[in-house]
Structure formats: structure tokens, C-alpha cells
Coordinates of C-alpha atoms in Angstrom, one line a residue:
Chain A
M5 CA 99.8 38.1 62.6
L6 CA 97.3 35.8 64.4
P7 CA 98.5 32.2 64.1
S8 CA 94.9 31.6 62.7
L9 CA 95.5 34.1 59.8
S10 CA 97.7 32.2 57.5
S11 CA 99.7 33.5 54.5
Q12 CA 97.6 31.1 52.4
M13 CA 94.4 33.0 53.5
I14 CA 96.0 36.4 52.6
E15 CA 97.1 34.9 49.2
L16 CA 93.5 33.7 48.6
A17 CA 92.1 37.2 49.4
H18 CA 94.3 38.6 46.7
Q19 CA 93.2 35.9 44.3
L20 CA 89.6 36.7 45.0
A21 CA 90.2 40.3 44.4
D22 CA 92.1 39.6 41.1
A23 CA 89.5 37.2 39.8
S24 CA 86.4 39.3 40.6
A25 CA 88.1 42.3 39.2
E26 CA 88.6 40.6 35.8
V27 CA 85.0 39.6 35.7
I28 CA 83.7 43.1 36.7
R29 CA 86.0 45.0 34.2
G30 CA 84.3 43.0 31.4
Y31 CA 80.9 44.4 32.3
F32 CA 81.8 48.0 33.2
R33 CA 80.1 50.6 31.0
R34 CA 78.4 47.9 29.0
K35 CA 74.6 47.8 28.4
L36 CA 73.5 45.4 31.1
I37 CA 70.1 44.2 32.3
V38 CA 69.5 45.6 35.8
D39 CA 67.2 43.5 38.0
D40 CA 65.5 44.7 41.1
K41 CA 66.1 42.7 44.3
A42 CA 63.5 42.3 47.0
D43 CA 64.7 45.5 48.7
A44 CA 64.5 47.4 45.4
S45 CA 68.3 47.6 45.1
P46 CA 69.8 46.8 41.7
V47 CA 71.8 43.7 40.7
T48 CA 73.4 42.7 37.5
I49 CA 75.1 39.7 36.0
A50 CA 78.4 41.4 37.0
D51 CA 77.5 41.1 40.7
R52 CA 76.5 37.5 40.3
A53 CA 79.4 36.4 38.1
A54 CA 81.9 38.1 40.3
E55 CA 80.5 36.4 43.5
Q56 CA 80.4 33.0 41.7
V57 CA 84.1 33.1 40.7
M58 CA 85.1 34.0 44.3
R59 CA 82.9 31.2 45.8
E60 CA 84.5 28.7 43.5
L61 CA 88.0 29.8 44.5
I62 CA 87.2 29.6 48.2
L63 CA 85.6 26.1 47.9
Q64 CA 88.6 24.9 46.0
R65 CA 91.1 26.2 48.4
F66 CA 89.4 25.9 51.8
P67 CA 86.4 23.6 51.4
T68 CA 85.6 23.7 55.2
H69 CA 85.3 27.5 55.3
G70 CA 81.9 29.2 55.3
I71 CA 80.7 31.8 52.8
Y72 CA 78.3 34.6 53.3
G73 CA 77.7 36.3 50.0
E74 CA 75.4 39.2 49.2
E75 CA 74.0 37.7 46.0
M76 CA 74.1 33.9 46.5
G77 CA 73.5 33.3 50.2
V78 CA 75.2 31.6 53.1
I79 CA 76.9 28.2 53.5
A80 CA 78.5 26.9 56.7
S81 CA 77.9 30.1 58.6
D82 CA 79.0 28.4 61.8
A83 CA 82.4 27.4 60.4
E84 CA 85.5 28.6 62.2
F85 CA 86.4 30.7 59.2
V86 CA 83.7 32.5 57.1
W87 CA 84.3 34.6 54.0
V88 CA 81.9 37.5 53.7
L89 CA 81.6 38.8 50.1
D90 CA 80.1 41.8 48.4
P91 CA 81.0 41.5 44.8
I92 CA 80.0 45.1 44.0
D93 CA 79.3 47.4 46.9
G94 CA 77.9 50.4 45.2
T95 CA 76.0 48.7 42.3
K96 CA 74.1 52.0 41.6
S97 CA 77.5 53.7 40.9
F98 CA 78.6 50.7 38.8
I99 CA 75.5 50.7 36.6
T100 CA 76.0 54.5 36.0
G101 CA 79.6 54.0 34.9
K102 CA 81.2 55.6 38.0
A103 CA 84.2 53.8 39.4
T104 CA 83.7 54.5 43.1
F105 CA 82.2 51.0 43.8
G106 CA 84.2 48.3 45.3
T107 CA 84.5 44.6 45.8
L108 CA 84.5 43.8 49.5
I109 CA 86.2 40.6 50.9
A110 CA 86.2 39.8 54.6
L111 CA 87.5 36.8 56.4
L112 CA 85.9 36.2 59.8
H113 CA 87.4 34.0 62.5
H114 CA 84.8 32.9 65.1
G115 CA 82.6 35.7 63.8
Q116 CA 85.3 38.5 64.1
P117 CA 86.7 40.2 61.0
V118 CA 90.4 39.4 60.9
L119 CA 91.2 40.2 57.2
G120 CA 89.6 42.7 54.9
V121 CA 90.0 43.9 51.3
I122 CA 88.4 46.8 49.5
N123 CA 89.2 46.4 45.8
Q124 CA 88.3 48.9 43.0
P125 CA 88.6 46.8 39.8
I126 CA 88.5 49.7 37.2
L127 CA 91.1 52.0 38.9
Q128 CA 93.1 48.9 40.0
E129 CA 93.2 50.2 43.6
R130 CA 93.3 47.7 46.5
W131 CA 93.2 48.4 50.2
M132 CA 93.9 45.6 52.6
G133 CA 94.1 45.2 56.4
G134 CA 94.1 42.4 58.9
T135 CA 94.8 41.5 62.5
G136 CA 98.6 42.2 63.1
L137 CA 99.1 43.5 59.6
P138 CA 99.6 47.1 58.4
A139 CA 96.8 48.7 56.2
T140 CA 98.0 48.9 52.7
F141 CA 97.0 50.6 49.5
N142 CA 98.4 48.7 46.4
G143 CA 101.0 47.3 48.7
E144 CA 102.1 50.6 50.4
T145 CA 101.4 51.1 54.0
V146 CA 98.8 53.8 54.7
T147 CA 97.4 55.4 57.9
V148 CA 94.6 57.6 58.9
R149 CA 95.3 61.3 59.6
P150 CA 94.8 63.3 62.8
C151 CA 91.9 65.7 63.0
D152 CA 91.5 67.5 66.3
N153 CA 87.9 68.7 66.0
L154 CA 84.7 67.8 64.3
R155 CA 84.4 71.3 62.8
H156 CA 87.6 70.6 60.8
A157 CA 86.4 67.2 59.6
L158 CA 85.5 66.0 56.1
L159 CA 82.5 63.7 56.4
Y160 CA 81.2 61.1 53.9
A161 CA 77.8 59.3 53.7
T162 CA 76.6 57.5 50.6
S163 CA 73.1 59.1 50.7
P164 CA 71.1 61.0 53.3
E165 CA 68.2 58.7 52.4
M166 CA 70.0 55.8 54.0
F167 CA 69.0 57.2 57.4
Q168 CA 65.6 56.1 58.6
G169 CA 63.4 57.9 61.2
A170 CA 65.3 59.5 64.1
D171 CA 68.6 58.5 62.5
R172 CA 68.1 61.2 59.9
A173 CA 68.0 63.9 62.5
A174 CA 71.0 62.4 64.3
F175 CA 73.0 62.4 61.1
E176 CA 72.0 66.0 60.4
R177 CA 73.3 67.0 63.9
V178 CA 76.7 65.7 62.9
R179 CA 76.6 67.0 59.4
V180 CA 76.1 70.7 60.4
A181 CA 78.9 70.4 62.9
T182 CA 81.5 69.3 60.3
K183 CA 83.5 71.3 57.8
H184 CA 82.2 69.7 54.6
T185 CA 79.9 66.7 53.8
L186 CA 80.2 64.7 50.7
Y187 CA 77.9 62.0 49.4
G188 CA 77.9 59.1 47.1
A189 CA 81.0 57.0 47.7
D190 CA 79.9 53.6 49.3
C191 CA 82.9 51.6 50.5
Y192 CA 85.3 54.0 48.7
A193 CA 84.8 56.6 51.5
Y194 CA 86.2 54.2 54.0
A195 CA 89.2 53.4 51.8
L196 CA 89.9 57.1 51.5
L197 CA 89.6 57.5 55.3
S198 CA 92.1 54.6 55.8
M199 CA 94.7 56.6 53.7
G200 CA 94.2 59.9 55.5
F201 CA 92.0 61.9 53.1
V202 CA 88.7 61.7 54.9
D203 CA 88.1 62.1 58.6
L204 CA 84.6 60.7 59.2
V205 CA 82.1 58.3 57.6
I206 CA 78.6 57.8 59.1
E207 CA 76.2 55.5 57.5
A208 CA 73.1 53.4 58.3
S209 CA 71.0 50.6 56.8
L210 CA 74.2 48.6 56.0
S211 CA 74.4 44.8 55.9
P212 CA 77.3 42.6 57.1
Y213 CA 78.7 42.2 53.6
D214 CA 78.8 46.0 53.4
Y215 CA 81.0 46.6 56.6
C216 CA 82.8 43.4 57.6
A217 CA 85.7 44.0 55.2
L218 CA 86.0 47.6 56.3
V219 CA 86.8 46.7 59.9
P220 CA 90.3 45.2 59.4
V221 CA 91.3 48.0 56.9
I222 CA 90.2 50.8 59.2
D223 CA 91.7 49.0 62.3
S224 CA 95.0 48.4 60.7
A225 CA 95.2 52.0 59.4
G226 CA 94.8 53.2 63.0
G227 CA 91.2 54.3 62.8
I228 CA 88.1 53.5 64.6
L229 CA 85.0 51.7 63.2
T230 CA 82.1 50.7 65.4
D231 CA 78.3 50.9 65.4
W232 CA 76.7 54.1 66.6
V233 CA 76.7 53.1 70.2
G234 CA 80.4 52.2 70.2
Q235 CA 80.2 48.4 69.9
P236 CA 82.5 46.5 67.5
L237 CA 80.9 45.5 64.2
G238 CA 79.9 41.9 63.7
L239 CA 77.4 39.8 61.8
H240 CA 74.6 40.8 64.2
S241 CA 75.2 44.6 64.2
D242 CA 72.2 46.9 63.4
G243 CA 73.8 48.4 60.3
R244 CA 74.5 51.8 61.7
V245 CA 78.2 52.5 61.3
I246 CA 80.7 55.3 62.3
A247 CA 84.3 55.4 61.1
A248 CA 86.8 58.0 62.1
G249 CA 90.5 58.5 61.7
D250 CA 90.9 60.3 65.0
R251 CA 89.3 59.4 68.3
R252 CA 88.6 63.0 69.2
V253 CA 86.4 63.4 66.1
Y254 CA 84.9 59.9 66.8
E255 CA 83.8 60.9 70.3
Q256 CA 82.5 64.3 69.2
A257 CA 80.5 62.8 66.4
R258 CA 79.1 60.0 68.6
H259 CA 78.0 62.7 71.1
C260 CA 76.0 64.4 68.3
L261 CA 74.4 61.1 67.3
L262 CA 73.0 60.5 70.8
Chain B
M1 CA 81.1 73.3 12.5
L2 CA 80.3 77.0 12.9
P3 CA 82.7 79.1 10.7
S4 CA 83.5 80.9 14.0
L5 CA 84.6 77.7 15.8
S6 CA 88.0 77.1 14.3
S7 CA 90.2 74.0 14.5
Q8 CA 92.7 76.2 16.3
M9 CA 90.2 76.8 19.0
I10 CA 89.5 73.1 19.4
E11 CA 93.2 72.4 19.4
L12 CA 93.6 74.9 22.2
A13 CA 90.9 73.4 24.2
H14 CA 92.7 70.1 24.1
Q15 CA 96.0 71.9 25.1
L16 CA 94.2 73.5 28.0
A17 CA 92.9 70.2 29.2
D18 CA 96.3 68.5 28.8
A19 CA 98.2 71.3 30.6
S20 CA 95.8 71.6 33.5
A21 CA 95.7 67.8 33.9
E22 CA 99.5 67.7 34.3
V23 CA 99.3 70.3 37.0
I24 CA 96.5 68.7 38.9
R25 CA 98.0 65.2 38.8
G26 CA 101.0 66.5 40.6
Y27 CA 98.8 67.6 43.5
F28 CA 96.3 64.7 43.7
R29 CA 96.4 62.8 47.0
R30 CA 99.1 65.0 48.4
K31 CA 98.9 66.8 51.7
L32 CA 97.7 70.3 50.6
I33 CA 96.7 73.5 52.4
V34 CA 93.0 74.0 51.8
D35 CA 91.8 77.6 52.0
D36 CA 88.2 78.7 52.5
K37 CA 86.8 81.1 49.9
A38 CA 84.2 83.7 50.7
D39 CA 81.4 81.3 50.1
A40 CA 83.1 78.7 52.4
S41 CA 83.9 76.4 49.5
P42 CA 87.5 75.0 49.5
V43 CA 90.3 76.0 47.1
T44 CA 93.9 74.7 46.9
I45 CA 97.1 75.6 45.0
A46 CA 96.0 72.9 42.5
D47 CA 92.9 74.9 41.5
R48 CA 95.0 78.1 41.2
A49 CA 98.0 76.6 39.4
A50 CA 95.7 74.8 36.9
E51 CA 93.8 77.9 36.1
Q52 CA 97.0 79.9 35.8
V53 CA 98.5 77.6 33.2
M54 CA 95.2 77.7 31.2
R55 CA 95.1 81.5 31.2
E56 CA 98.6 81.8 30.0
L57 CA 98.0 79.4 27.1
I58 CA 94.8 81.4 26.1
L59 CA 96.6 84.7 26.2
Q60 CA 99.5 83.4 24.2
R61 CA 97.3 82.0 21.5
F62 CA 94.3 84.3 21.4
P63 CA 95.2 87.6 23.1
T64 CA 91.9 89.2 22.2
H65 CA 89.8 86.5 23.8
G66 CA 88.1 87.1 27.1
I67 CA 88.6 84.8 30.2
Y68 CA 86.2 84.1 32.9
G69 CA 87.9 81.8 35.5
E70 CA 86.6 80.5 38.8
E71 CA 89.7 81.4 40.8
M72 CA 91.3 84.3 39.1
G73 CA 88.4 86.4 37.8
V74 CA 87.4 88.0 34.5
I75 CA 89.2 89.7 31.7
A76 CA 87.5 91.1 28.5
S77 CA 84.2 89.6 29.3
D78 CA 82.7 91.6 26.4
A79 CA 85.0 90.0 23.8
E80 CA 83.5 88.1 20.9
F81 CA 85.0 84.9 22.3
V82 CA 85.3 84.2 26.1
W83 CA 86.8 81.1 27.7
V84 CA 85.0 80.0 30.9
L85 CA 87.3 77.9 33.1
D86 CA 86.7 75.9 36.2
P87 CA 90.1 74.3 36.9
I88 CA 88.7 71.8 39.5
D89 CA 84.9 71.4 39.5
G90 CA 84.4 69.2 42.6
T91 CA 87.2 70.5 44.8
K92 CA 85.7 68.7 47.8
S93 CA 86.1 65.4 45.9
F94 CA 89.6 66.4 44.9
I95 CA 90.8 67.1 48.4
T96 CA 89.4 63.8 49.6
G97 CA 91.3 61.9 46.9
K98 CA 88.3 60.9 44.9
A99 CA 88.7 61.2 41.1
T100 CA 85.2 62.3 40.2
F101 CA 86.1 66.0 39.9
G102 CA 86.7 67.6 36.5
T103 CA 88.3 70.4 34.7
L104 CA 85.7 72.4 32.8
I105 CA 86.6 74.4 29.8
A106 CA 84.0 76.3 27.8
L107 CA 84.3 78.7 24.8
L108 CA 81.5 81.2 24.4
H109 CA 80.8 83.1 21.2
H110 CA 78.8 86.2 21.8
G111 CA 77.8 84.7 25.2
Q112 CA 76.7 81.3 23.8
P113 CA 78.6 78.2 24.7
V114 CA 79.9 76.7 21.4
L115 CA 82.6 74.4 22.7
G116 CA 82.9 72.4 26.0
V117 CA 85.4 70.1 27.6
I118 CA 84.9 68.0 30.7
N119 CA 88.4 66.5 31.6
Q120 CA 89.2 64.1 34.4
P121 CA 92.9 64.3 34.9
I122 CA 93.5 61.3 37.1
L123 CA 91.4 58.8 35.0
Q124 CA 92.5 60.5 31.8
E125 CA 89.0 60.8 30.6
R126 CA 87.9 63.6 28.3
W127 CA 84.5 64.5 27.0
M128 CA 84.1 67.2 24.3
G129 CA 81.2 68.7 22.4
G130 CA 80.7 71.7 20.3
T131 CA 78.3 73.3 17.8
G132 CA 78.3 71.1 14.7
L133 CA 80.5 68.5 16.4
P134 CA 79.7 65.1 17.8
A135 CA 80.1 64.5 21.5
T136 CA 83.2 62.4 22.2
F137 CA 84.7 60.5 25.0
N138 CA 88.5 60.2 24.5
G139 CA 87.8 60.7 20.8
E140 CA 85.0 58.2 20.4
T141 CA 81.5 59.4 19.6
V142 CA 79.0 59.1 22.4
T143 CA 75.3 59.7 22.7
V144 CA 72.7 59.9 25.4
R145 CA 70.4 56.9 25.9
P146 CA 66.6 56.8 25.6
C147 CA 64.5 56.6 28.8
D148 CA 60.7 56.6 28.3
N149 CA 59.6 57.4 31.8
L150 CA 60.8 59.2 34.9
R151 CA 60.1 56.1 37.0
H152 CA 62.9 54.3 35.1
A153 CA 65.4 57.2 35.3
L154 CA 68.7 57.2 37.2
L155 CA 69.1 60.7 38.7
Y156 CA 72.2 62.4 40.0
A157 CA 72.7 65.6 42.1
T158 CA 75.9 66.5 43.9
S159 CA 74.2 67.1 47.2
P160 CA 70.7 67.7 48.5
E161 CA 72.1 70.7 50.4
M162 CA 72.7 72.6 47.2
F163 CA 68.9 73.2 47.0
Q164 CA 67.8 76.3 48.9
G165 CA 64.3 76.9 50.2
A166 CA 61.5 75.8 47.9
D167 CA 64.0 74.3 45.5
R168 CA 64.6 71.5 48.0
A169 CA 61.0 70.4 48.0
A170 CA 60.9 70.6 44.2
F171 CA 64.0 68.4 43.9
E172 CA 62.4 65.9 46.4
R173 CA 59.3 65.7 44.2
V174 CA 61.5 64.6 41.3
R175 CA 63.7 62.3 43.5
V176 CA 60.8 60.2 44.7
A177 CA 59.5 59.9 41.2
T178 CA 62.7 58.3 39.8
K179 CA 64.1 54.8 39.9
H180 CA 67.3 55.6 41.8
T181 CA 69.1 58.8 43.0
L182 CA 72.8 59.1 43.4
Y183 CA 74.8 61.9 44.9
G184 CA 78.3 63.3 44.8
A185 CA 79.5 63.5 41.3
D186 CA 79.7 67.2 40.3
C187 CA 80.4 67.6 36.5
Y188 CA 81.1 63.8 36.2
A189 CA 77.4 63.1 36.4
Y190 CA 76.8 65.2 33.2
A191 CA 79.7 63.4 31.5
L192 CA 78.1 60.0 32.4
L193 CA 74.7 61.3 31.0
S194 CA 76.4 62.3 27.7
M195 CA 77.6 58.7 27.2
G196 CA 74.2 57.1 28.1
F197 CA 74.7 55.8 31.7
V198 CA 72.7 58.4 33.5
D199 CA 69.2 59.7 32.6
L200 CA 68.8 62.9 34.6
V201 CA 70.9 65.4 36.5
I202 CA 69.2 68.2 38.6
E203 CA 71.2 70.7 40.4
A204 CA 71.1 74.3 41.8
S205 CA 73.4 77.0 43.2
L206 CA 75.7 76.5 40.2
S207 CA 77.8 79.3 38.7
P208 CA 78.6 79.9 35.0
Y209 CA 81.9 78.2 35.2
D210 CA 80.1 75.1 36.6
Y211 CA 77.7 74.7 33.7
C212 CA 79.0 76.5 30.5
A213 CA 81.2 73.7 29.5
L214 CA 78.5 71.1 30.0
V215 CA 76.1 72.7 27.5
P216 CA 78.0 71.8 24.2
V217 CA 78.8 68.3 25.6
I218 CA 75.2 67.5 26.4
D219 CA 73.9 69.2 23.2
S220 CA 76.3 67.3 20.9
A221 CA 75.4 64.0 22.6
G222 CA 71.7 64.6 21.8
G223 CA 70.6 65.5 25.3
I224 CA 68.9 68.5 26.8
L225 CA 70.4 71.0 29.3
T226 CA 68.5 74.1 30.4
D227 CA 67.6 76.0 33.5
W228 CA 64.6 74.8 35.5
V229 CA 62.1 76.9 33.5
G230 CA 63.4 75.6 30.2
Q231 CA 65.6 78.5 29.2
P232 CA 69.0 77.9 27.6
L233 CA 72.0 78.4 30.0
G234 CA 74.2 81.4 29.7
L235 CA 76.3 83.7 31.8
H236 CA 73.2 85.2 33.5
S237 CA 71.3 82.0 34.3
D238 CA 70.1 81.6 37.9
G239 CA 72.2 78.5 38.6
R240 CA 69.4 76.0 38.6
V241 CA 70.1 73.3 36.0
I242 CA 68.4 70.3 34.6
A243 CA 70.0 67.8 32.1
A244 CA 68.3 64.8 30.5
G245 CA 69.1 62.3 27.9
D246 CA 65.5 61.9 26.7
R247 CA 62.9 64.7 26.2
R248 CA 60.2 62.6 27.8
V249 CA 62.1 62.4 31.1
Y250 CA 63.1 66.1 30.8
E251 CA 59.4 67.1 30.5
Q252 CA 58.2 64.9 33.3
A253 CA 61.0 66.1 35.6
R254 CA 60.3 69.7 34.8
H255 CA 56.6 69.1 35.6
C256 CA 57.6 67.9 39.0
L257 CA 59.9 70.9 39.6
L258 CA 57.0 73.4 39.0

């Protein structure tokens, strides 16, 4: 473990997941008002209340840490440690009653993701990874699986409409080269990749709160997660993401994306 | 209830769901051999074993009934009562460890679906409907929700690649007219529609075992489920399906499909 990543931080990450899950469970499959954000994506009281409870816990425990939340903005983004929060990644799934959304919790140290949690509140499933830590699913160590060739790979993307312009054609080149393509899973696809049931996830139009928490989970599980040109993901990435469990599939898929 | 739909048949439908679920749970998130069928879709021992246990229960209880199963073929298809079985609708989701697949159990009387079950073995969620029965979710009555206009509708389809030729453009016309489109849920999308969280499902390339069980569930919940030209679904439909919770959205979507 990094000296900078303390057991208190790991403990807080679990507390954030527990507290947000309790909030979210109270709103799942209820009749909710769904508001449109500026980008036309949906948001509900569940998103806002879950982020609020996490922000309060962080401020109580580590008042000098920064917070970058999807729904309630940024404070102290230049702090040594910054928590990046997406209370409900997959709000469209959430509002349709489908439990493949997740709460994403990342801790960044000098801008690099060092701890990540993917939490599914309804199914009570939690994936965690971090620098020097194993990837875990509900406390049990998980790893990616080998896949020797793109033509054997199972590929996920949330929606083909997330790819703009030439990115759509690039995605299509990968899609037709894989075994099967599945849609609609948001962060859940990366969680399944970390435990060896999915080989490849390719997405675009993501924001830092969508991918920062995924980095430590995939890294700790032995997988690869970068932008489309092979650079590590950080707060200033362009939102195009590729995750793979096996470097052979990663390289072949990136070749198709070029 | 139809005189022809006996409580013994309803009881058997529950037994089929219970027995197949027990089989399927034993294989979920295990390392399985995945075979390719003639149409390149995947199948596993879980599909076959779950269908086998259902076929045995039907033959024990109603030896004169017909059976039309996805994996093991047809017997006595001209019988007065025929059970139509899809042990795992959404095998791609199943093999990637995502619990949005379902076991589909339909009972046809003279070719018309009169009883339907959508069963999710991992989440232990069961939807049932039938002629003269309410739609239920784990025993509680559920209904569709109103939606006055297509532009407010939440639309599901398993994959845009299920639409062939001109059907793809037809689907796109509906998609751009809706509020949000989600992918990847197989039968689970219809189940969510029956309980009022989804407004519209449009699919194509379906087989009778994919849609026969959906008909009684959607009907009993107060929704509409037909082929794209408005005809009731039966064993000889062309596999293009539209389901809606509100007739206004149904009519507007069908207008876009023309």
C-alpha cells in the first residue's frame, strides 16, 4: 500500500458506499421526479441525496480533502487528495428500475486515482481496488481472465449513441471483430470485467466521475484501462475509454480503433 | 380466469420457475463452456439443464401437453395446451455475469398465450400474468404507467443490431422521437414495463420462445404487446415486437415504424 493511502481512507470509502447505498435503496423503484440536466441527462433526488451524504462524511473526516462530485460540483480541486464521486452512474437504468447502475467513489492523490469503489446498492455488490491492494468483490479477491484474441472477446458498451462522429465508425470496427457485443451496463460492465466475465469495454463521452473509480479496480484486478490512444486516465482525459482483461485483446482492439 | 386455465397449471408454472431457477443459480458466475448454436448465439449447460428439468416436470404432470423449448425442440405442438420455454432469455447477459436475463415460461391454449412467467433466478424476481388474472411481481399486483406522448417515453431494445435492413431505420425513427433509449435488457425490459418503469420496448428478430411468455404478463398489466403491424403475437409471428404501457405511445411509435 502507498504510505499516502491510509487504512482510514479505505475505511471512509466503505462508509461512503454504505451511506449512499442506504439513501439510494430508499428511492429505487419509487415514483420519482426526473429532472433534465443541461446535457439532457436525467437526475433525481436520489442522485443528489446520495452525493450529499457522501460529501458530509468526507468533510467530517478529512476536511482538507477536495471533492469533485457529479451533481454538486467541485471544492478544493487542487488539494493533495480529491474524492471523485458519481452517486448514480447509470441514472437511466436506475429510473427504469434496473439494478445495473452503480455508485462510483474514487480517491485521487496528486491527480492520480489510487483508490476506487464500484458499489451496487440494490444487489449489495461492491468492487474495490487501490494502489498496492488486490481487487475485491464483496471482500473476495478477483482477477481478470485471459483472452487470446479479439475474435473470442465479449465486448460491452453502454450505448452505440455515446460515440460521436468518427468514433462511431471506430467502435464499429472493433464490434464486428469481437465474438459478442452487449449494451447497457454503465459501470457494471467494468466491474464484470474485473472479475473475469467480460473481456473488453469500449466507451466514449465519459466524464472524470464516470471513470476515475474504475482505474484502481481494473488495475488491481490485473487489467488495463486507458484512453483510446493508450494514455492513463486522469481528470483531463477526453472521455474515450478502453478497458481489457488481457493485453493481447487490448492491443488488437486499439489497433481497430485507429 | 378461463375455465381452461386451471389452478394446477398456474401451480406448475411456479414449479417450473422454481426448479429452473435452482439449476441456473448453480451455474451463474461459474466458468462455463459456451457453445455456439447454428445462429451463432451462445448456449451453455445451464440453458440445457434448466430446460430439461422443466420438460420433465411438464411430462410428469400433464403428459398430453405439448412442449416447445428453445434448446430441446418441439413435442406435440398440435396439442390443446403447449408450454413454450426459454430457459435463459439473455444468455449473453448470463455468461457475462449480469442478472438481467430471465427464464420465460408460457402456456398456449389452441395457440394463444394464456399464462406467462418471467423469472429472474438470481434476483429472485418473478412476474406472472394470465387470462383473467392480474399481473403480479413476486405476488403483488403491478400495472403499467400512463405516458401521454412518445417524447416523454423511456424506450428499451436489447441491441440495435437486432434490426435488419429497413427495420433499423424504422427503429431509429422511434428512437430519436423518445426521451431516452436504453439497451441490453432482453425480457427484463418487458418485466419493467409491466410494473410501470418503462414505457416502450421495440425489438425484432425474436422467436416464439422469446415473446410468448411476455404476452400474458403485459396484457394482465394493462399494456399492449403486438407485432409491428398491430397483430397479436402467436407462434407464427415474424419476430418484430412492440410493447407499450399506454396506447397513445403505442400508436405514435407504430406510426414512426411505418
